[in-house]
PDB file of C-alpha atoms in Angstrom:
ATOM      1  CA  ARG A   1     -11.388   7.896  17.123  1.00 94.00           C
ATOM      2  CA  ARG A   2      -7.600   7.417  18.621  1.00 96.00           C
ATOM      3  CA  ASP A   3      -7.494   4.118  16.084  1.00 96.00           C
ATOM      4  CA  LEU A   4      -9.784   6.296  13.549  1.00 95.00           C
ATOM      5  CA  ARG A   5      -7.022   9.100  13.534  1.00 96.00           C
ATOM      6  CA  LEU A   6      -4.232   7.089  13.208  1.00 97.00           C
ATOM      7  CA  ARG A   7      -5.806   4.707  10.689  1.00 97.00           C
ATOM      8  CA  LEU A   8      -5.112   1.493  12.195  1.00 97.00           C
ATOM      9  CA  LEU A   9      -7.256  -1.108  12.394  1.00 97.00           C
ATOM     10  CA  ARG A  10      -7.392  -4.153  14.845  1.00 96.00           C
ATOM     11  CA  THR A  11     -10.536  -6.822  16.128  1.00 96.00           C
ATOM     12  CA  VAL A  12     -12.588  -5.493  19.153  1.00 94.00           C
ATOM     13  CA  GLY A  13     -11.138  -7.027  22.226  1.00 94.00           C
ATOM     14  CA  GLU A  14      -9.406 -10.138  22.426  1.00 97.00           C
ATOM     15  CA  PRO A  15      -8.211 -10.612  18.240  1.00 98.00           C
ATOM     16  CA  LYS A  16      -7.924 -14.966  18.620  1.00 97.00           C
ATOM     17  CA  GLU A  17     -11.488 -15.235  20.478  1.00 98.00           C
ATOM     18  CA  ARG A  18     -12.780 -12.871  17.413  1.00 97.00           C
ATOM     19  CA  PHE A  19     -11.045 -15.209  14.634  1.00 98.00           C
ATOM     20  CA  ALA A  20     -12.515 -18.169  16.762  1.00 97.00           C
ATOM     21  CA  GLU A  21     -15.844 -17.193  16.259  1.00 97.00           C
ATOM     22  CA  ASP A  22     -15.956 -16.727  12.809  1.00 97.00           C
ATOM     23  CA  ALA A  23     -13.436 -17.102  11.189  1.00 98.00           C
ATOM     24  CA  LEU A  24     -14.815 -14.527   7.856  1.00 98.00           C
ATOM     25  CA  ARG A  25     -13.066 -11.959  10.117  1.00 98.00           C
ATOM     26  CA  MET A  26      -9.377 -12.518   9.219  1.00 98.00           C
ATOM     27  CA  LEU A  27     -10.076 -12.180   5.495  1.00 98.00           C
ATOM     28  CA  ARG A  28     -12.728  -8.986   6.219  1.00 97.00           C
ATOM     29  CA  PHE A  29      -9.753  -7.622   8.294  1.00 98.00           C
ATOM     30  CA  PHE A  30      -7.376  -7.748   5.406  1.00 98.00           C
ATOM     31  CA  ARG A  31     -10.737  -6.738   2.948  1.00 97.00           C
ATOM     32  CA  PHE A  32     -11.050  -3.698   5.474  1.00 97.00           C
ATOM     33  CA  LEU A  33      -7.069  -3.023   5.144  1.00 97.00           C
ATOM     34  CA  ALA A  34      -7.581  -3.305   1.586  1.00 97.00           C
ATOM     35  CA  THR A  35     -10.488  -0.901   0.596  1.00 96.00           C
ATOM     36  CA  LEU A  36      -9.759   1.661   3.681  1.00 96.00           C
ATOM     37  CA  GLY A  37      -5.932   1.664   3.497  1.00 94.00           C
ATOM     38  CA  PHE A  38      -5.608   1.327   6.909  1.00 96.00           C
ATOM     39  CA  ARG A  39      -2.324  -0.153   9.223  1.00 95.00           C
ATOM     40  CA  ALA A  40      -2.724  -3.316  10.639  1.00 97.00           C
ATOM     41  CA  HIS A  41      -2.617  -3.372  14.527  1.00 97.00           C
ATOM     42  CA  ARG A  42       0.120  -6.509  15.003  1.00 96.00           C
ATOM     43  CA  LYS A  43      -1.513  -7.816  17.727  1.00 97.00           C
ATOM     44  CA  THR A  44      -4.550  -8.220  15.081  1.00 97.00           C
ATOM     45  CA  LEU A  45      -2.096  -9.091  12.818  1.00 97.00           C
ATOM     46  CA  ALA A  46      -0.476 -11.867  14.645  1.00 97.00           C
ATOM     47  CA  ALA A  47      -3.180 -13.533  15.829  1.00 98.00           C
ATOM     48  CA  ILE A  48      -4.700 -14.241  12.093  1.00 98.00           C
ATOM     49  CA  ASP A  49      -4.734 -18.611  12.334  1.00 98.00           C
ATOM     50  CA  PRO A  50      -5.093 -19.639   8.577  1.00 98.00           C
ATOM     51  CA  PRO A  51      -6.475 -23.002   9.705  1.00 98.00           C
ATOM     52  CA  LEU A  52      -9.308 -21.825  10.828  1.00 98.00           C
ATOM     53  CA  ILE A  53     -10.881 -20.384   7.222  1.00 98.00           C
ATOM     54  CA  ARG A  54     -11.082 -23.907   6.261  1.00 97.00           C
ATOM     55  CA  HIS A  55     -14.806 -23.990   7.951  1.00 94.00           C
ATOM     56  CA  ILE A  56     -15.947 -21.061   5.911  1.00 98.00           C
ATOM     57  CA  SER A  57     -18.153 -21.622   2.578  1.00 98.00           C
ATOM     58  CA  PRO A  58     -17.295 -21.062  -0.816  1.00 98.00           C
ATOM     59  CA  GLU A  59     -19.519 -18.112  -0.656  1.00 98.00           C
ATOM     60  CA  ARG A  60     -18.608 -16.011   1.850  1.00 98.00           C
ATOM     61  CA  LEU A  61     -15.109 -16.400   0.760  1.00 98.00           C
ATOM     62  CA  ARG A  62     -15.873 -15.568  -3.129  1.00 98.00           C
ATOM     63  CA  ASP A  63     -17.847 -12.307  -1.550  1.00 98.00           C
ATOM     64  CA  GLU A  64     -15.204 -11.211   0.576  1.00 98.00           C
ATOM     65  CA  LEU A  65     -12.413 -11.292  -1.810  1.00 98.00           C
ATOM     66  CA  CYS A  66     -14.777  -9.455  -4.612  1.00 98.00           C
ATOM     67  CA  ARG A  67     -14.678  -6.770  -1.971  1.00 97.00           C
ATOM     68  CA  LEU A  68     -10.860  -6.814  -2.048  1.00 98.00           C
ATOM     69  CA  LEU A  69      -9.858  -7.293  -5.256  1.00 98.00           C
ATOM     70  CA  LEU A  70     -11.899  -4.134  -6.556  1.00 98.00           C
ATOM     71  CA  ALA A  71      -9.517  -2.138  -3.876  1.00 97.00           C
ATOM     72  CA  LYS A  72      -7.487   0.406  -5.403  1.00 94.00           C
ATOM     73  CA  SER A  73      -4.281  -1.045  -4.966  1.00 94.00           C
ATOM     74  CA  PRO A  74      -4.978  -4.912  -3.847  1.00 97.00           C
ATOM     75  CA  GLY A  75      -1.264  -6.153  -4.152  1.00 97.00           C
ATOM     76  CA  SER A  76       0.249  -5.351  -1.032  1.00 96.00           C
ATOM     77  CA  THR A  77      -2.683  -6.254   0.705  1.00 97.00           C
ATOM     78  CA  LEU A  78      -2.406 -10.003  -0.548  1.00 98.00           C
ATOM     79  CA  SER A  79       1.040  -9.929  -0.137  1.00 97.00           C
ATOM     80  CA  ALA A  80       0.835  -9.623   3.513  1.00 97.00           C
ATOM     81  CA  MET A  81      -2.246 -12.194   3.708  1.00 97.00           C
ATOM     82  CA  HIS A  82       0.069 -14.767   2.100  1.00 98.00           C
ATOM     83  CA  ARG A  83       2.752 -13.737   5.046  1.00 97.00           C
ATOM     84  CA  THR A  84       0.007 -14.785   7.526  1.00 97.00           C
ATOM     85  CA  GLY A  85      -0.330 -17.724   5.526  1.00 98.00           C
ATOM     86  CA  LEU A  86      -4.230 -16.977   4.772  1.00 98.00           C
ATOM     87  CA  LEU A  87      -3.693 -17.156   0.544  1.00 98.00           C
ATOM     88  CA  GLU A  88      -2.019 -20.278   1.074  1.00 98.00           C
ATOM     89  CA  GLU A  89      -5.298 -21.465   2.388  1.00 98.00           C
ATOM     90  CA  ILE A  90      -7.757 -19.904   0.272  1.00 98.00           C
ATOM     91  CA  LEU A  91      -6.003 -19.496  -3.182  1.00 98.00           C
ATOM     92  CA  PRO A  92      -2.805 -22.485  -2.728  1.00 98.00           C
ATOM     93  CA  GLU A  93      -2.756 -22.278  -6.455  1.00 97.00           C
ATOM     94  CA  LEU A  94      -1.043 -18.261  -6.204  1.00 97.00           C
ATOM     95  CA  ALA A  95       0.664 -18.796  -3.052  1.00 97.00           C
ATOM     96  CA  LEU A  96       2.703 -21.355  -4.930  1.00 96.00           C
ATOM     97  CA  GLY A  97       4.283 -18.340  -6.841  1.00 95.00           C
ATOM     98  CA  ASP A  98       6.455 -17.999  -4.535  1.00 95.00           C
ATOM     99  CA  GLY A  99      10.091 -17.750  -5.266  1.00 87.00           C
ATOM    100  CA  VAL A 100       9.254 -18.585  -8.578  1.00 85.00           C
ATOM    101  CA  THR A 101      11.538 -16.980 -10.756  1.00 84.00           C
ATOM    102  CA  GLN A 102      10.789 -15.925 -14.173  1.00 78.00           C
ATOM    103  CA  GLY A 103      15.033 -15.051 -16.013  1.00 75.00           C
ATOM    104  CA  SER A 104      15.449 -11.947 -17.612  1.00 70.00           C
ATOM    105  CA  PHE A 105      12.505 -10.468 -19.113  1.00 75.00           C
ATOM    106  CA  HIS A 106      11.119 -10.181 -15.526  1.00 78.00           C
ATOM    107  CA  ARG A 107      11.965  -8.436 -12.658  1.00 82.00           C
ATOM    108  CA  HIS A 108       9.953 -10.221  -9.973  1.00 87.00           C
ATOM    109  CA  ASP A 109       9.002 -14.169  -9.005  1.00 90.00           C
ATOM    110  CA  VAL A 110       5.541 -14.859 -10.548  1.00 92.00           C
ATOM    111  CA  LEU A 111       4.265 -13.973  -7.482  1.00 96.00           C
ATOM    112  CA  ARG A 112       4.891 -10.858  -6.876  1.00 95.00           C
ATOM    113  CA  HIS A 113       4.774 -10.351 -10.860  1.00 94.00           C
ATOM    114  CA  SER A 114       1.050 -11.123 -10.309  1.00 96.00           C
ATOM    115  CA  LEU A 115      -0.423  -8.812  -8.026  1.00 97.00           C
ATOM    116  CA  HIS A 116       1.735  -6.321  -9.486  1.00 96.00           C
ATOM    117  CA  ALA A 117      -0.190  -7.192 -13.008  1.00 96.00           C
ATOM    118  CA  LEU A 118      -3.301  -7.009 -10.464  1.00 97.00           C
ATOM    119  CA  ASP A 119      -2.939  -3.031  -9.199  1.00 97.00           C
ATOM    120  CA  ASN A 120      -2.510  -1.956 -12.989  1.00 96.00           C
ATOM    121  CA  THR A 121      -5.355  -3.548 -13.838  1.00 96.00           C
ATOM    122  CA  LEU A 122      -9.340  -1.160 -14.176  1.00 96.00           C
ATOM    123  CA  PRO A 123     -11.087  -2.050 -11.522  1.00 97.00           C
ATOM    124  CA  ARG A 124     -13.469  -4.481 -13.025  1.00 97.00           C
ATOM    125  CA  LEU A 125     -13.815  -8.090 -11.330  1.00 98.00           C
ATOM    126  CA  ASP A 126     -13.228  -9.824 -14.275  1.00 98.00           C
ATOM    127  CA  LEU A 127      -9.952  -8.219 -15.509  1.00 98.00           C
ATOM    128  CA  ARG A 128      -8.503  -7.902 -11.717  1.00 98.00           C
ATOM    129  CA  TRP A 129      -9.477 -11.659 -11.856  1.00 98.00           C
ATOM    130  CA  ALA A 130      -7.727 -12.779 -15.147  1.00 98.00           C
ATOM    131  CA  ALA A 131      -4.482 -10.516 -13.832  1.00 98.00           C
ATOM    132  CA  LEU A 132      -4.332 -12.340 -11.011  1.00 98.00           C
ATOM    133  CA  LEU A 133      -4.265 -15.664 -11.978  1.00 98.00           C
ATOM    134  CA  HIS A 134      -3.390 -14.685 -15.407  1.00 95.00           C
ATOM    135  CA  ASP A 135       0.331 -16.302 -14.599  1.00 94.00           C
ATOM    136  CA  VAL A 136      -1.259 -19.360 -12.550  1.00 97.00           C
ATOM    137  CA  ALA A 137      -0.071 -22.374 -14.236  1.00 94.00           C
ATOM    138  CA  LYS A 138       4.026 -20.905 -14.544  1.00 92.00           C
ATOM    139  CA  PRO A 139       5.008 -22.584 -11.145  1.00 90.00           C
ATOM    140  CA  MET A 140       4.097 -26.042 -12.713  1.00 89.00           C
ATOM    141  CA  THR A 141       5.356 -25.387 -16.305  1.00 90.00           C
ATOM    142  CA  ARG A 142       8.442 -24.279 -15.050  1.00 90.00           C
ATOM    143  CA  PHE A 143      11.223 -25.582 -17.912  1.00 88.00           C
ATOM    144  CA  GLU A 144      14.675 -24.376 -17.910  1.00 85.00           C
ATOM    145  CA  LYS A 145      17.694 -25.636 -20.785  1.00 84.00           C
ATOM    146  CA  SER A 146      20.471 -24.041 -21.196  1.00 79.00           C
ATOM    147  CA  GLY A 147      20.800 -21.277 -18.778  1.00 80.00           C
ATOM    148  CA  GLU A 148      17.139 -19.914 -20.354  1.00 85.00           C
ATOM    149  CA  ILE A 149      13.836 -20.350 -18.267  1.00 82.00           C
ATOM    150  CA  HIS A 150      10.835 -21.503 -20.231  1.00 82.00           C
ATOM    151  CA  PHE A 151       6.873 -21.859 -19.408  1.00 80.00           C
ATOM    152  CA  TYR A 152       5.442 -23.628 -22.335  1.00 87.00           C
ATOM    153  CA  GLY A 153       1.326 -24.155 -22.270  1.00 88.00           C
ATOM    154  CA  HIS A 154       1.046 -21.859 -19.142  1.00 93.00           C
ATOM    155  CA  ASP A 155      -1.334 -20.110 -20.691  1.00 93.00           C
ATOM    156  CA  VAL A 156      -3.733 -23.307 -21.422  1.00 90.00           C
ATOM    157  CA  GLU A 157      -3.198 -24.761 -18.062  1.00 95.00           C
ATOM    158  CA  GLY A 158      -3.704 -21.519 -16.622  1.00 95.00           C
ATOM    159  CA  GLU A 159      -6.776 -21.605 -18.520  1.00 96.00           C
ATOM    160  CA  LYS A 160      -8.018 -24.856 -16.481  1.00 97.00           C
ATOM    161  CA  LEU A 161      -6.625 -23.869 -13.540  1.00 97.00           C
ATOM    162  CA  THR A 162      -8.744 -21.194 -13.493  1.00 98.00           C
ATOM    163  CA  ARG A 163     -11.776 -22.401 -14.213  1.00 98.00           C
ATOM    164  CA  ALA A 164     -10.916 -24.716 -11.404  1.00 98.00           C
ATOM    165  CA  ILE A 165     -10.685 -22.265  -8.550  1.00 98.00           C
ATOM    166  CA  LEU A 166     -13.848 -19.815  -9.713  1.00 98.00           C
ATOM    167  CA  ASN A 167     -15.529 -22.774  -9.722  1.00 98.00           C
ATOM    168  CA  ARG A 168     -14.048 -23.566  -6.186  1.00 98.00           C
ATOM    169  CA  LEU A 169     -15.421 -20.287  -5.048  1.00 98.00           C
ATOM    170  CA  ARG A 170     -19.107 -20.628  -6.215  1.00 98.00           C
ATOM    171  CA  TYR A 171     -18.649 -18.244  -8.857  1.00 98.00           C
ATOM    172  CA  SER A 172     -21.409 -18.063 -12.000  1.00 98.00           C
ATOM    173  CA  SER A 173     -20.521 -19.848 -15.375  1.00 98.00           C
ATOM    174  CA  LYS A 174     -20.690 -16.509 -17.104  1.00 97.00           C
ATOM    175  CA  PHE A 175     -18.240 -15.104 -15.236  1.00 98.00           C
ATOM    176  CA  THR A 176     -16.016 -18.612 -14.740  1.00 98.00           C
ATOM    177  CA  GLN A 177     -15.939 -18.291 -18.632  1.00 97.00           C
ATOM    178  CA  LYS A 178     -15.094 -15.178 -19.004  1.00 98.00           C
ATOM    179  CA  VAL A 179     -11.874 -14.986 -16.937  1.00 98.00           C
ATOM    180  CA  ALA A 180     -10.440 -17.991 -18.163  1.00 97.00           C
ATOM    181  CA  LEU A 181     -10.945 -17.011 -21.551  1.00 96.00           C
ATOM    182  CA  LEU A 182      -9.053 -14.094 -20.404  1.00 97.00           C
ATOM    183  CA  VAL A 183      -6.057 -16.045 -18.797  1.00 97.00           C
ATOM    184  CA  ARG A 184      -5.897 -18.332 -22.113  1.00 96.00           C
ATOM    185  CA  TRP A 185      -5.486 -16.366 -24.395  1.00 93.00           C
ATOM    186  CA  HIS A 186      -3.131 -13.636 -22.750  1.00 92.00           C
ATOM    187  CA  MET A 187      -0.195 -14.234 -24.936  1.00 89.00           C
ATOM    188  CA  PHE A 188      -2.301 -13.417 -28.270  1.00 88.00           C
ATOM    189  CA  PRO A 189      -0.199 -13.748 -31.403  1.00 82.00           C
ATOM    190  CA  VAL A 190      -1.165 -10.745 -32.271  1.00 84.00           C
ATOM    191  CA  HIS A 191       1.385  -7.931 -33.369  1.00 84.00           C
ATOM    192  CA  ALA A 192       2.152  -4.453 -35.799  1.00 86.00           C
ATOM    193  CA  ARG A 193       2.820  -6.890 -38.230  1.00 90.00           C
ATOM    194  CA  SER A 194      -0.321  -8.479 -37.987  1.00 91.00           C
ATOM    195  CA  THR A 195      -2.048  -9.179 -41.581  1.00 94.00           C
ATOM    196  CA  ASP A 196      -5.782  -8.775 -41.309  1.00 94.00           C
ATOM    197  CA  LYS A 197      -6.005 -11.962 -42.728  1.00 93.00           C
ATOM    198  CA  ALA A 198      -4.605 -12.893 -38.987  1.00 91.00           C
ATOM    199  CA  LEU A 199      -6.271 -10.239 -37.139  1.00 92.00           C
ATOM    200  CA  ARG A 200      -9.861 -11.932 -38.797  1.00 93.00           C
ATOM    201  CA  ARG A 201      -8.913 -15.605 -37.403  1.00 92.00           C
ATOM    202  CA  PHE A 202      -7.665 -13.832 -33.629  1.00 91.00           C
ATOM    203  CA  ILE A 203     -10.727 -11.964 -33.759  1.00 93.00           C
ATOM    204  CA  ARG A 204     -13.067 -15.280 -34.858  1.00 92.00           C
ATOM    205  CA  LYS A 205     -10.972 -17.054 -32.159  1.00 90.00           C
ATOM    206  CA  VAL A 206     -11.649 -15.092 -29.015  1.00 93.00           C
ATOM    207  CA  GLY A 207     -14.385 -13.122 -29.746  1.00 93.00           C
ATOM    208  CA  LYS A 208     -15.304  -9.485 -30.621  1.00 93.00           C
ATOM    209  CA  ASP A 209     -16.431  -8.724 -26.967  1.00 94.00           C
ATOM    210  CA  ASN A 210     -13.262 -10.146 -25.889  1.00 95.00           C
ATOM    211  CA  VAL A 211     -10.402  -7.989 -27.778  1.00 93.00           C
ATOM    212  CA  LEU A 212     -10.039  -4.611 -25.572  1.00 93.00           C
ATOM    213  CA  ASP A 213     -10.119  -6.906 -22.576  1.00 96.00           C
ATOM    214  CA  LEU A 214      -7.243  -8.693 -23.532  1.00 94.00           C
ATOM    215  CA  MET A 215      -5.630  -5.939 -24.702  1.00 91.00           C
ATOM    216  CA  GLU A 216      -5.901  -4.581 -21.399  1.00 92.00           C
ATOM    217  CA  ILE A 217      -4.585  -7.836 -19.516  1.00 93.00           C
ATOM    218  CA  ARG A 218      -1.365  -8.013 -21.953  1.00 88.00           C
TER     219      ARG A 218
END
């Protein structure tokens, strides 16, 4: 009751023992932090042992991530997961964005930019995943020339990584296809001066049902 009053989250008993019994509890711990808005108990946080999560099935990881990503502002929780090393075990491709600078157009590195995008996207699972992964290929496509930073083809490579990640987590092919499409076309070449012909060509390419979702990601 005291912990509830203080909005403090901890395991029952010794945290290392609880996590050793079922490593999914580590991810569930972060999911509760995100969905309930509680603070992490220091001893429980210190007991996070990332390699243990390797023994958990992809389906169980997926189900917890679904709940976590639909929280009001999951970015700070994923950031805390990253500090413990747990994010790198579950989504290593995303964790690679830590420290990858993006040049003068961005305040944040790739990882933090992605977490901010996640927090500012409508709470629908396909949109949240697309926002989280839209720049996932930037670390592997970063190119610097004459003091300018470029990420040529990060949308194309990002689609491939998105499919690999969501397939690994056992998402349905339909869901994976939708998220991968949003990642692939998040840099869509449409602007206020686009001709009707260019707009029709774009809609045929991405599908009419995806246009408004792409605008949300943008």
